[in-house]
GROMACS .gro file of C-alpha atoms in nm:
model
  491
    1MET     CA    1  20.371  -2.160   3.534
    2ARG     CA    2  20.196  -2.313   3.834
    3GLY     CA    3  20.062  -2.040   4.032
    4GLY     CA    4  19.940  -2.224   4.313
    5GLY     CA    5  20.189  -2.467   4.421
    6LEU     CA    6  20.152  -2.772   4.221
    7ALA     CA    7  20.447  -2.706   4.026
    8ASP     CA    8  20.598  -2.464   4.271
    9ALA     CA    9  20.848  -2.696   4.380
   10TYR     CA   10  21.053  -2.660   4.071
   11SER     CA   11  21.005  -2.294   4.009
   12MET     CA   12  21.174  -2.212   4.334
   13TYR     CA   13  21.509  -2.309   4.215
   14LYS     CA   14  21.694  -2.021   4.097
   15ARG     CA   15  21.734  -2.083   3.726
   16ALA     CA   16  22.074  -2.077   3.570
   17SER     CA   17  22.140  -1.977   3.206
   18THR     CA   18  22.032  -2.257   2.990
   19LYS     CA   19  22.373  -2.212   2.810
   20ASP     CA   20  22.507  -2.426   3.087
   21GLN     CA   21  22.203  -2.642   3.156
   22PHE     CA   22  22.346  -2.968   3.006
   23THR     CA   23  22.708  -2.904   3.124
   24ASP     CA   24  22.752  -2.725   3.446
   25TYR     CA   25  22.474  -2.894   3.630
   26GLU     CA   26  22.557  -3.248   3.504
   27ASP     CA   27  22.818  -3.316   3.779
   28ARG     CA   28  22.736  -3.054   4.016
   29GLU     CA   29  22.669  -3.141   4.366
   30GLU     CA   30  22.364  -2.971   4.504
   31ASN     CA   31  22.340  -2.881   4.890
   32LEU     CA   32  22.074  -2.776   5.124
   33ASP     CA   33  22.136  -2.564   5.412
   34ARG     CA   34  21.917  -2.408   5.706
   35THR     CA   35  21.934  -2.030   5.789
   36GLU     CA   36  21.971  -1.917   6.142
   37ASN     CA   37  21.587  -1.891   6.164
   38GLY     CA   38  21.550  -2.251   6.066
   39VAL     CA   39  21.418  -2.177   5.711
   40TRP     CA   40  21.541  -2.422   5.443
   41LYS     CA   41  21.736  -2.261   5.168
   42GLU     CA   42  21.856  -2.426   4.846
   43ILE     CA   43  22.193  -2.408   4.667
   44GLY     CA   44  22.220  -2.504   4.311
   45ASN     CA   45  21.999  -2.668   4.074
   46PRO     CA   46  21.859  -3.022   4.077
   47SER     CA   47  22.021  -3.259   3.822
   48TRP     CA   48  21.833  -3.259   3.481
   49LYS     CA   49  21.900  -3.638   3.439
   50ARG     CA   50  21.684  -3.769   3.724
   51PRO     CA   51  21.343  -3.661   3.584
   52LEU     CA   52  21.444  -3.742   3.231
   53PRO     CA   53  21.333  -4.129   3.210
   54HIS     CA   54  20.991  -4.031   3.378
   55ILE     CA   55  20.930  -3.770   3.113
   56LEU     CA   56  21.032  -3.983   2.818
   57VAL     CA   57  20.769  -4.240   2.945
   58ALA     CA   58  20.514  -3.972   2.976
   59ILE     CA   59  20.567  -3.821   2.611
   60ILE     CA   60  20.474  -4.172   2.478
   61SER     CA   61  20.118  -4.028   2.508
   62SER     CA   62  20.221  -3.749   2.262
   63LEU     CA   63  20.384  -3.999   2.036
   64LEU     CA   64  20.046  -4.188   2.016
   65PHE     CA   65  19.856  -3.857   1.974
   66GLY     CA   66  20.067  -3.789   1.666
   67TYR     CA   67  20.040  -4.127   1.528
   68HIS     CA   68  19.671  -4.161   1.550
   69LEU     CA   69  19.630  -3.812   1.383
   70GLY     CA   70  19.807  -3.930   1.073
   71VAL     CA   71  19.729  -4.309   1.076
   72VAL     CA   72  19.426  -4.278   0.843
   73ASN     CA   73  19.597  -4.053   0.585
   74ASP     CA   74  19.737  -4.335   0.377
   75THR     CA   75  19.517  -4.614   0.495
   76LEU     CA   76  19.171  -4.469   0.431
   77GLU     CA   77  19.139  -4.576   0.078
   78SER     CA   78  19.235  -4.936   0.133
   79MET     CA   79  19.027  -4.935   0.449
   80SER     CA   80  18.712  -4.811   0.274
   81LEU     CA   81  18.754  -5.100   0.019
   82ASP     CA   82  18.776  -5.360   0.294
   83LEU     CA   83  18.487  -5.219   0.505
   84ASP     CA   84  18.251  -5.139   0.204
   85PHE     CA   85  18.236  -4.771   0.220
   86SER     CA   86  18.442  -4.672  -0.073
   87GLY     CA   87  18.305  -4.358  -0.242
   88SER     CA   88  18.116  -4.255   0.055
   89THR     CA   89  18.261  -3.915   0.135
   90LEU     CA   90  18.005  -3.910   0.462
   91ALA     CA   91  18.167  -4.235   0.593
   92GLU     CA   92  18.527  -4.132   0.523
   93GLY     CA   93  18.449  -3.805   0.709
   94LEU     CA   94  18.309  -3.991   1.002
   95VAL     CA   95  18.625  -4.197   1.027
   96VAL     CA   96  18.831  -3.886   1.082
   97SER     CA   97  18.571  -3.673   1.267
   98THR     CA   98  18.468  -3.937   1.517
   99CYS     CA   99  18.809  -3.950   1.651
  100LEU     CA  100  18.803  -3.569   1.695
  101GLY     CA  101  18.473  -3.591   1.883
  102GLY     CA  102  18.619  -3.846   2.114
  103ALA     CA  103  18.914  -3.613   2.162
  104LEU     CA  104  18.670  -3.326   2.280
  105LEU     CA  105  18.523  -3.576   2.530
  106GLY     CA  106  18.851  -3.682   2.659
  107SER     CA  107  18.982  -3.332   2.698
  108ILE     CA  108  18.679  -3.207   2.886
  109PHE     CA  109  18.718  -3.477   3.147
  110SER     CA  110  19.095  -3.473   3.167
  111GLY     CA  111  19.118  -3.212   3.438
  112TRP     CA  112  18.891  -3.388   3.663
  113ILE     CA  113  19.066  -3.736   3.590
  114ALA     CA  114  19.413  -3.570   3.651
  115ASP     CA  115  19.312  -3.416   3.985
  116GLY     CA  116  19.093  -3.722   4.086
  117VAL     CA  117  19.322  -4.007   4.034
  118GLY     CA  118  19.661  -3.839   3.992
  119ARG     CA  119  19.891  -3.794   3.679
  120ARG     CA  120  20.013  -4.144   3.657
  121ARG     CA  121  19.671  -4.316   3.663
  122GLY     CA  122  19.562  -4.043   3.422
  123PHE     CA  123  19.823  -4.157   3.171
  124GLN     CA  124  19.725  -4.524   3.217
  125LEU     CA  125  19.338  -4.429   3.167
  126CYS     CA  126  19.460  -4.245   2.847
  127ALA     CA  127  19.637  -4.572   2.731
  128LEU     CA  128  19.344  -4.797   2.794
  129PRO     CA  129  19.100  -4.653   2.535
  130MET     CA  130  19.379  -4.642   2.295
  131ILE     CA  131  19.447  -5.002   2.326
  132ILE     CA  132  19.084  -5.100   2.305
  133GLY     CA  133  18.998  -4.859   2.024
  134ALA     CA  134  19.304  -4.947   1.813
  135SER     CA  135  19.244  -5.317   1.861
  136MET     CA  136  18.872  -5.272   1.761
  137SER     CA  137  18.970  -5.072   1.440
  138ALA     CA  138  19.233  -5.330   1.350
  139ALA     CA  139  19.012  -5.635   1.389
  140THR     CA  140  18.682  -5.517   1.264
  141SER     CA  141  18.503  -5.610   0.937
  142THR     CA  142  18.225  -5.332   0.969
  143LEU     CA  143  18.222  -4.948   0.959
  144GLY     CA  144  18.031  -4.928   1.279
  145VAL     CA  145  18.291  -5.095   1.494
  146MET     CA  146  18.562  -4.896   1.317
  147LEU     CA  147  18.378  -4.586   1.419
  148LEU     CA  148  18.340  -4.707   1.775
  149GLY     CA  149  18.712  -4.792   1.786
  150ARG     CA  150  18.802  -4.443   1.644
  151LEU     CA  151  18.587  -4.290   1.922
  152PHE     CA  152  18.786  -4.483   2.196
  153VAL     CA  153  19.107  -4.375   2.042
  154GLY     CA  154  19.003  -4.017   2.034
  155ILE     CA  155  18.908  -4.010   2.398
  156GLY     CA  156  19.245  -4.127   2.488
  157MET     CA  157  19.386  -3.870   2.251
  158GLY     CA  158  19.198  -3.602   2.429
  159LEU     CA  159  19.320  -3.716   2.768
  160GLY     CA  160  19.683  -3.753   2.677
  161PRO     CA  161  19.804  -3.403   2.576
  162ALA     CA  162  19.655  -3.224   2.888
  163VAL     CA  163  19.800  -3.496   3.136
  164ALA     CA  164  20.135  -3.476   2.953
  165ALA     CA  165  20.159  -3.098   2.976
  166LEU     CA  166  20.066  -3.112   3.357
  167TYR     CA  167  20.317  -3.396   3.424
  168VAL     CA  168  20.615  -3.277   3.244
  169ALA     CA  169  20.580  -2.932   3.386
  170GLU     CA  170  20.538  -3.051   3.740
  171VAL     CA  171  20.828  -3.287   3.753
  172SER     CA  172  21.093  -3.078   3.546
  173PRO     CA  173  21.340  -2.858   3.720
  174ALA     CA  174  21.271  -2.494   3.642
  175PHE     CA  175  21.595  -2.429   3.445
  176VAL     CA  176  21.508  -2.696   3.189
  177ARG     CA  177  21.121  -2.693   3.187
  178GLY     CA  178  21.099  -2.519   2.862
  179THR     CA  179  21.320  -2.780   2.706
  180TYR     CA  180  21.151  -3.082   2.851
  181GLY     CA  181  20.814  -2.908   2.782
  182SER     CA  182  20.912  -2.919   2.401
  183PHE     CA  183  20.967  -3.300   2.430
  184THR     CA  184  20.585  -3.340   2.385
  185GLN     CA  185  20.574  -3.154   2.065
  186ILE     CA  186  20.870  -3.344   1.920
  187ALA     CA  187  20.700  -3.675   2.034
  188THR     CA  188  20.401  -3.560   1.850
  189CYS     CA  189  20.597  -3.501   1.525
  190LEU     CA  190  20.774  -3.818   1.548
  191GLY     CA  191  20.425  -4.003   1.594
  192LEU     CA  192  20.281  -3.830   1.287
  193LEU     CA  193  20.592  -3.890   1.084
  194GLY     CA  194  20.603  -4.256   1.181
  195SER     CA  195  20.226  -4.307   1.090
  196LEU     CA  196  20.301  -4.162   0.746
  197LEU     CA  197  20.597  -4.372   0.697
  198ILE     CA  198  20.443  -4.686   0.832
  199GLY     CA  199  20.128  -4.627   0.613
  200ILE     CA  200  20.317  -4.597   0.270
  201PRO     CA  201  20.261  -4.973   0.200
  202ALA     CA  202  19.887  -4.958   0.264
  203LYS     CA  203  19.809  -4.876  -0.106
  204ASP     CA  204  19.993  -5.174  -0.241
  205THR     CA  205  19.957  -5.438   0.039
  206ALA     CA  206  19.616  -5.580   0.115
  207GLY     CA  207  19.520  -5.540   0.476
  208TRP     CA  208  19.817  -5.339   0.570
  209TRP     CA  209  19.598  -5.080   0.727
  210ARG     CA  210  19.507  -5.340   1.004
  211VAL     CA  211  19.889  -5.365   1.077
  212CYS     CA  212  19.907  -4.992   1.120
  213PHE     CA  213  19.643  -5.001   1.386
  214TRP     CA  214  19.780  -5.310   1.566
  215ILE     CA  215  20.129  -5.144   1.575
  216SER     CA  216  19.998  -4.855   1.806
  217THR     CA  217  19.885  -5.096   2.065
  218ILE     CA  218  20.254  -5.150   2.151
  219PRO     CA  219  20.358  -4.811   2.261
  220ALA     CA  220  20.008  -4.773   2.434
  221ALA     CA  221  20.078  -5.090   2.635
  222LEU     CA  222  20.431  -4.956   2.731
  223LEU     CA  223  20.283  -4.640   2.848
  224ALA     CA  224  20.036  -4.816   3.081
  225VAL     CA  225  20.301  -5.061   3.204
  226LEU     CA  226  20.597  -4.829   3.238
  227MET     CA  227  20.399  -4.552   3.426
  228GLU     CA  228  20.372  -4.790   3.688
  229PHE     CA  229  20.743  -4.741   3.758
  230CYS     CA  230  20.738  -4.353   3.717
  231ALA     CA  231  20.714  -4.101   3.982
  232GLU     CA  232  20.375  -3.948   4.063
  233SER     CA  233  20.369  -3.555   4.060
  234PRO     CA  234  20.485  -3.449   4.402
  235HIS     CA  235  20.263  -3.127   4.371
  236TRP     CA  236  19.962  -3.348   4.333
  237LEU     CA  237  20.060  -3.555   4.642
  238VAL     CA  238  20.116  -3.241   4.855
  239LYS     CA  239  19.775  -3.129   4.762
  240ARG     CA  240  19.639  -3.456   4.863
  241GLY     CA  241  19.808  -3.431   5.202
  242ARG     CA  242  20.036  -3.733   5.121
  243ILE     CA  243  20.358  -3.566   5.235
  244ASP     CA  244  20.548  -3.872   5.306
  245LEU     CA  245  20.484  -4.017   4.955
  246ALA     CA  246  20.560  -3.660   4.804
  247GLU     CA  247  20.916  -3.679   4.960
  248GLU     CA  248  20.989  -4.014   4.827
  249GLU     CA  249  20.893  -3.894   4.478
  250LEU     CA  250  21.092  -3.577   4.508
  251GLU     CA  251  21.396  -3.781   4.599
  252LYS     CA  252  21.368  -3.977   4.288
  253LEU     CA  253  21.309  -3.667   4.079
  254MET     CA  254  21.551  -3.433   4.224
  255GLY     CA  255  21.782  -3.588   4.476
  256ALA     CA  256  21.772  -3.618   4.859
  257SER     CA  257  21.935  -3.261   4.917
  258HIS     CA  258  21.634  -3.080   4.737
  259VAL     CA  259  21.353  -3.254   4.930
  260LYS     CA  260  21.311  -3.057   5.245
  261TYR     CA  261  21.335  -2.721   5.049
  262ALA     CA  262  21.084  -2.832   4.785
  263ILE     CA  263  20.831  -2.960   5.036
  264ALA     CA  264  20.847  -2.646   5.236
  265GLU     CA  265  20.783  -2.421   4.952
  266MET     CA  266  20.490  -2.632   4.814
  267SER     CA  267  20.342  -2.643   5.171
  268LYS     CA  268  20.332  -2.259   5.156
  269THR     CA  269  20.106  -2.239   4.869
  270ASP     CA  270  19.923  -2.566   4.848
  271LYS     CA  271  19.600  -2.630   5.047
  272GLY     CA  272  19.524  -2.987   5.042
  273ASP     CA  273  19.132  -2.981   5.007
  274GLU     CA  274  19.110  -2.694   4.776
  275VAL     CA  275  19.177  -2.874   4.454
  276ASP     CA  276  18.844  -3.068   4.483
  277ASN     CA  277  18.658  -2.750   4.533
  278VAL     CA  278  18.721  -2.594   4.199
  279ARG     CA  279  18.408  -2.543   4.010
  280PHE     CA  280  18.375  -2.478   3.653
  281GLY     CA  281  18.219  -2.129   3.699
  282GLU     CA  282  18.533  -2.029   3.871
  283LEU     CA  283  18.738  -2.061   3.550
  284LEU     CA  284  18.499  -1.826   3.360
  285TYR     CA  285  18.485  -1.531   3.589
  286GLY     CA  286  18.637  -1.368   3.890
  287ARG     CA  287  19.016  -1.367   3.973
  288HIS     CA  288  19.092  -1.659   3.738
  289PHE     CA  289  18.930  -1.533   3.423
  290LYS     CA  290  19.241  -1.344   3.298
  291VAL     CA  291  19.475  -1.655   3.289
  292VAL     CA  292  19.199  -1.884   3.150
  293PHE     CA  293  19.108  -1.633   2.883
  294ILE     CA  294  19.466  -1.603   2.782
  295GLY     CA  295  19.505  -1.977   2.769
  296SER     CA  296  19.186  -2.036   2.569
  297ALA     CA  297  19.300  -1.742   2.334
  298LEU     CA  298  19.626  -1.897   2.253
  299PHE     CA  299  19.483  -2.217   2.167
  300ALA     CA  300  19.215  -2.059   1.957
  301LEU     CA  301  19.474  -1.844   1.774
  302GLN     CA  302  19.678  -2.151   1.724
  303GLN     CA  303  19.400  -2.298   1.524
  304LEU     CA  304  19.278  -1.983   1.354
  305SER     CA  305  19.625  -1.925   1.215
  306GLY     CA  306  19.531  -2.201   0.962
  307ILE     CA  307  19.772  -2.482   1.054
  308ASN     CA  308  19.545  -2.759   0.986
  309ALA     CA  309  19.428  -2.605   0.668
  310VAL     CA  310  19.771  -2.553   0.550
  311PHE     CA  311  19.863  -2.926   0.636
  312TYR     CA  312  19.550  -3.033   0.438
  313PHE     CA  313  19.621  -2.816   0.138
  314SER     CA  314  20.006  -2.899   0.132
  315SER     CA  315  19.936  -3.232  -0.067
  316THR     CA  316  19.755  -3.025  -0.339
  317VAL     CA  317  20.045  -2.765  -0.351
  318PHE     CA  318  20.317  -3.036  -0.384
  319LYS     CA  319  20.108  -3.229  -0.630
  320LYS     CA  320  20.103  -2.911  -0.864
  321ALA     CA  321  20.490  -2.902  -0.823
  322GLY     CA  322  20.507  -3.255  -0.938
  323VAL     CA  323  20.609  -3.397  -0.589
  324PRO     CA  324  20.429  -3.735  -0.504
  325THR     CA  325  20.201  -3.718  -0.193
  326ASP     CA  326  20.409  -3.958   0.014
  327THR     CA  327  20.714  -3.752  -0.043
  328ALA     CA  328  20.533  -3.449   0.012
  329ASN     CA  329  20.393  -3.556   0.348
  330THR     CA  330  20.730  -3.681   0.468
  331CYS     CA  331  20.903  -3.347   0.377
  332VAL     CA  332  20.642  -3.159   0.579
  333GLY     CA  333  20.684  -3.398   0.852
  334ILE     CA  334  21.061  -3.357   0.851
  335VAL     CA  335  21.039  -2.978   0.850
  336ASN     CA  336  20.790  -2.987   1.148
  337LEU     CA  337  21.020  -3.219   1.339
  338THR     CA  338  21.334  -3.001   1.269
  339GLY     CA  339  21.152  -2.677   1.386
  340SER     CA  340  21.045  -2.849   1.701
  341ILE     CA  341  21.388  -2.951   1.788
  342ILE     CA  342  21.519  -2.606   1.717
  343ALA     CA  343  21.248  -2.477   1.950
  344MET     CA  344  21.345  -2.721   2.227
  345MET     CA  345  21.701  -2.570   2.210
  346LEU     CA  346  21.574  -2.213   2.216
  347MET     CA  347  21.285  -2.254   2.466
  348ASP     CA  348  21.500  -2.187   2.785
  349ARG     CA  349  21.729  -1.939   2.587
  350LEU     CA  350  21.513  -1.705   2.424
  351GLY     CA  351  21.187  -1.750   2.625
  352ARG     CA  352  20.838  -1.850   2.539
  353LYS     CA  353  20.714  -1.507   2.437
  354VAL     CA  354  20.980  -1.435   2.202
  355LEU     CA  355  20.931  -1.760   2.022
  356LEU     CA  356  20.559  -1.716   2.016
  357ILE     CA  357  20.597  -1.371   1.856
  358GLY     CA  358  20.860  -1.478   1.602
  359SER     CA  359  20.652  -1.791   1.524
  360PHE     CA  360  20.325  -1.597   1.439
  361LEU     CA  361  20.529  -1.336   1.249
  362GLY     CA  362  20.682  -1.614   1.025
  363MET     CA  363  20.359  -1.775   0.968
  364ALA     CA  364  20.198  -1.442   0.871
  365VAL     CA  365  20.496  -1.407   0.604
  366ALA     CA  366  20.431  -1.762   0.482
  367THR     CA  367  20.074  -1.697   0.430
  368GLY     CA  368  20.148  -1.376   0.256
  369LEU     CA  369  20.371  -1.582   0.010
  370GLN     CA  370  20.061  -1.800  -0.048
  371VAL     CA  371  19.839  -1.492  -0.104
  372ALA     CA  372  20.100  -1.382  -0.362
  373ALA     CA  373  20.106  -1.707  -0.528
  374ALA     CA  374  19.741  -1.704  -0.583
  375SER     CA  375  19.741  -1.350  -0.722
  376SER     CA  376  19.732  -1.278  -1.102
  377PHE     CA  377  20.053  -1.050  -1.081
  378VAL     CA  378  20.290  -1.325  -1.002
  379PRO     CA  379  20.464  -1.487  -1.317
  380SER     CA  380  20.362  -1.855  -1.364
  381PHE     CA  381  20.694  -1.987  -1.295
  382ALA     CA  382  20.726  -1.832  -0.968
  383VAL     CA  383  20.379  -1.952  -0.832
  384LEU     CA  384  20.519  -2.295  -0.753
  385TYR     CA  385  20.822  -2.153  -0.570
  386LEU     CA  386  20.602  -1.920  -0.358
  387SER     CA  387  20.353  -2.196  -0.290
  388VAL     CA  388  20.594  -2.483  -0.191
  389GLY     CA  389  20.819  -2.232  -0.010
  390GLY     CA  390  20.536  -2.062   0.164
  391THR     CA  391  20.406  -2.397   0.280
  392LEU     CA  392  20.726  -2.524   0.419
  393LEU     CA  393  20.823  -2.187   0.565
  394TYR     CA  394  20.470  -2.190   0.742
  395VAL     CA  395  20.524  -2.540   0.885
  396LEU     CA  396  20.862  -2.445   1.009
  397ALA     CA  397  20.761  -2.111   1.171
  398PHE     CA  398  20.453  -2.303   1.344
  399SER     CA  399  20.695  -2.571   1.478
  400LEU     CA  400  20.919  -2.296   1.629
  401GLY     CA  401  20.666  -2.139   1.861
  402ALA     CA  402  20.288  -2.157   1.791
  403GLY     CA  403  20.287  -2.545   1.811
  404PRO     CA  404  20.501  -2.631   2.110
  405VAL     CA  405  20.450  -2.311   2.333
  406PRO     CA  406  20.086  -2.273   2.423
  407SER     CA  407  20.058  -2.614   2.602
  408LEU     CA  408  20.370  -2.557   2.798
  409LEU     CA  409  20.293  -2.195   2.878
  410LEU     CA  410  19.952  -2.293   3.008
  411SER     CA  411  20.094  -2.538   3.238
  412GLU     CA  412  20.310  -2.273   3.389
  413ILE     CA  413  20.077  -1.982   3.404
  414PHE     CA  414  19.771  -2.147   3.578
  415PRO     CA  415  19.769  -2.131   3.958
  416GLY     CA  416  19.806  -2.493   4.095
  417ARG     CA  417  19.465  -2.493   4.235
  418ILE     CA  418  19.287  -2.484   3.895
  419ARG     CA  419  19.573  -2.605   3.673
  420ALA     CA  420  19.429  -2.935   3.569
  421LYS     CA  421  19.075  -2.816   3.520
  422ALA     CA  422  19.184  -2.506   3.344
  423MET     CA  423  19.402  -2.698   3.107
  424ALA     CA  424  19.106  -2.921   3.040
  425LEU     CA  425  18.875  -2.616   2.954
  426CYS     CA  426  19.153  -2.472   2.720
  427MET     CA  427  19.199  -2.810   2.557
  428ALA     CA  428  18.834  -2.851   2.496
  429ALA     CA  429  18.824  -2.493   2.329
  430HIS     CA  430  19.127  -2.619   2.106
  431TRP     CA  431  18.940  -2.911   1.977
  432VAL     CA  432  18.614  -2.697   1.914
  433ILE     CA  433  18.813  -2.445   1.705
  434ASN     CA  434  18.993  -2.721   1.550
  435PHE     CA  435  18.656  -2.882   1.435
  436LEU     CA  436  18.514  -2.566   1.310
  437VAL     CA  437  18.821  -2.455   1.112
  438GLY     CA  438  18.817  -2.823   0.954
  439LEU     CA  439  18.444  -2.769   0.867
  440LEU     CA  440  18.465  -2.429   0.727
  441PHE     CA  441  18.796  -2.449   0.540
  442LEU     CA  442  18.685  -2.618   0.223
  443PRO     CA  443  18.361  -2.422   0.171
  444MET     CA  444  18.545  -2.104   0.224
  445LEU     CA  445  18.824  -2.209  -0.016
  446GLU     CA  446  18.554  -2.290  -0.272
  447HIS     CA  447  18.362  -1.978  -0.230
  448LEU     CA  448  18.630  -1.700  -0.156
  449GLY     CA  449  18.935  -1.869  -0.325
  450PRO     CA  450  19.274  -1.933  -0.173
  451GLN     CA  451  19.386  -1.554  -0.197
  452ILE     CA  452  19.127  -1.438   0.057
  453VAL     CA  453  19.137  -1.751   0.281
  454TYR     CA  454  19.518  -1.718   0.322
  455ALA     CA  455  19.479  -1.351   0.371
  456VAL     CA  456  19.232  -1.419   0.668
  457PHE     CA  457  19.491  -1.665   0.808
  458ALA     CA  458  19.764  -1.392   0.781
  459GLY     CA  459  19.537  -1.164   0.973
  460PHE     CA  460  19.488  -1.398   1.241
  461CYS     CA  461  19.867  -1.451   1.271
  462LEU     CA  462  19.928  -1.072   1.299
  463PHE     CA  463  19.645  -1.025   1.563
  464ALA     CA  464  19.813  -1.317   1.760
  465VAL     CA  465  20.154  -1.123   1.746
  466ALA     CA  466  19.953  -0.818   1.900
  467PHE     CA  467  19.788  -1.039   2.151
  468VAL     CA  468  20.098  -1.212   2.278
  469LYS     CA  469  20.288  -0.893   2.308
  470LYS     CA  470  20.006  -0.737   2.523
  471ASN     CA  471  19.896  -1.015   2.734
  472VAL     CA  472  20.158  -1.296   2.761
  473VAL     CA  473  20.404  -1.271   3.043
  474GLU     CA  474  20.749  -1.424   2.981
  475THR     CA  475  20.805  -1.712   3.215
  476LYS     CA  476  21.183  -1.785   3.138
  477GLY     CA  477  21.395  -1.720   3.444
  478LYS     CA  478  21.085  -1.645   3.678
  479THR     CA  479  20.959  -1.847   3.961
  480LEU     CA  480  20.606  -1.970   3.965
  481GLN     CA  481  20.521  -1.740   4.238
  482GLU     CA  482  20.640  -1.437   4.034
  483ILE     CA  483  20.435  -1.537   3.732
  484GLU     CA  484  20.122  -1.600   3.956
  485PHE     CA  485  20.171  -1.265   4.127
  486ALA     CA  486  20.188  -1.093   3.767
  487LEU     CA  487  19.899  -1.253   3.634
  488LEU     CA  488  19.657  -1.314   3.933
  489PRO     CA  489  19.543  -1.015   4.146
  490SER     CA  490  19.546  -1.112   4.515
  491HIS     CA  491  19.195  -0.953   4.569
   0.00000   0.00000   0.00000
């Protein structure tokens, strides 16, 4: 949660049980009173409806992120024939990895962009390279332009998740912040699933891969245009000293009765010029080191648990079971989406920490099933059941916690002063680990075999359980000030 003040406006609202979040608060009138000494106090929670349209626009960036992750899965073969690099594993690898390289670049600069021009402009700068890159990829007749287009798209993919996590956390009322924070993961799943479904005709329809890229420019353009009508983060505005504008945006997001209280609370913790003075070194040592280390470690463990390897290997597992690749990918996508929706419903009920622990435990069990399937002690008829069941269980467990929680939790635990830049650093660590796991997975699988590789992943999952239990503070039901106090010593 925001420790500084950027997101403090919403943490101050005493959270009600999420059992009532979409009923009791729907028609409830919130009031604001002044105590005898002139201090503003708040009664009730702001409406969950007001920020919802703004959040739905923001998560278009997550939809695009998921779409571009999966858009080359079914289109790579036909693309390689049209662009004359069929049979070149190097060229095929570059089409995928160039996008990941761009995402690393985008994530590195996301914090400085979000702090420099604001969250809304950050989204628009995320959409711009996606439109340019997708258009270049769709229209090209050469591999070089395709790679340049994928690089541009990757930069947008790197910017999007960090800015989305910041924005959603900063405009959401505290009592539904976990629910709204889960929207980004659901949108990513929808984008990934959409790319798989849209890409199905690519194998039989000439030039369909170009259509797949052109389609992605539509939501990107919508993001850029609709963001013009969305509220800017009031926390960013307060840090910039633009109090009048912050009050206007707060009225859009929460209603007039909550504005004075929110401004009063943010003004206590936000220091207008400090956000520009955050240096990279401050994130790596001193009083901020603990929260930055926890955030980076969560993203590292998310990748070291083997999620991308499991996704990659799932096609082989299903193929052995006689399931066509398209059907297998769709099944995995549906399970991922289902788990993300369940996580959304549980995020503000069970809490972030419980979901993380349960998720990593479930992933450990699932990889254990894969280890058993690869052993010589299991009857042949049971191998397929263990492999397919283990894969689906792993995806489900991941989507319940390890997938949606880290980005939400990081946007909550980082103090407002360093939030955007700390998120950028952790996202960059995420992409580096992602790249390394992708680079080493196949060689490890070839030399060590699936039994040992999955055992390593299971070990990381169990280590993640211990790490979360020891280091992660539960943020459900706590104000941002309480979380900052728990994680950041005052001296």
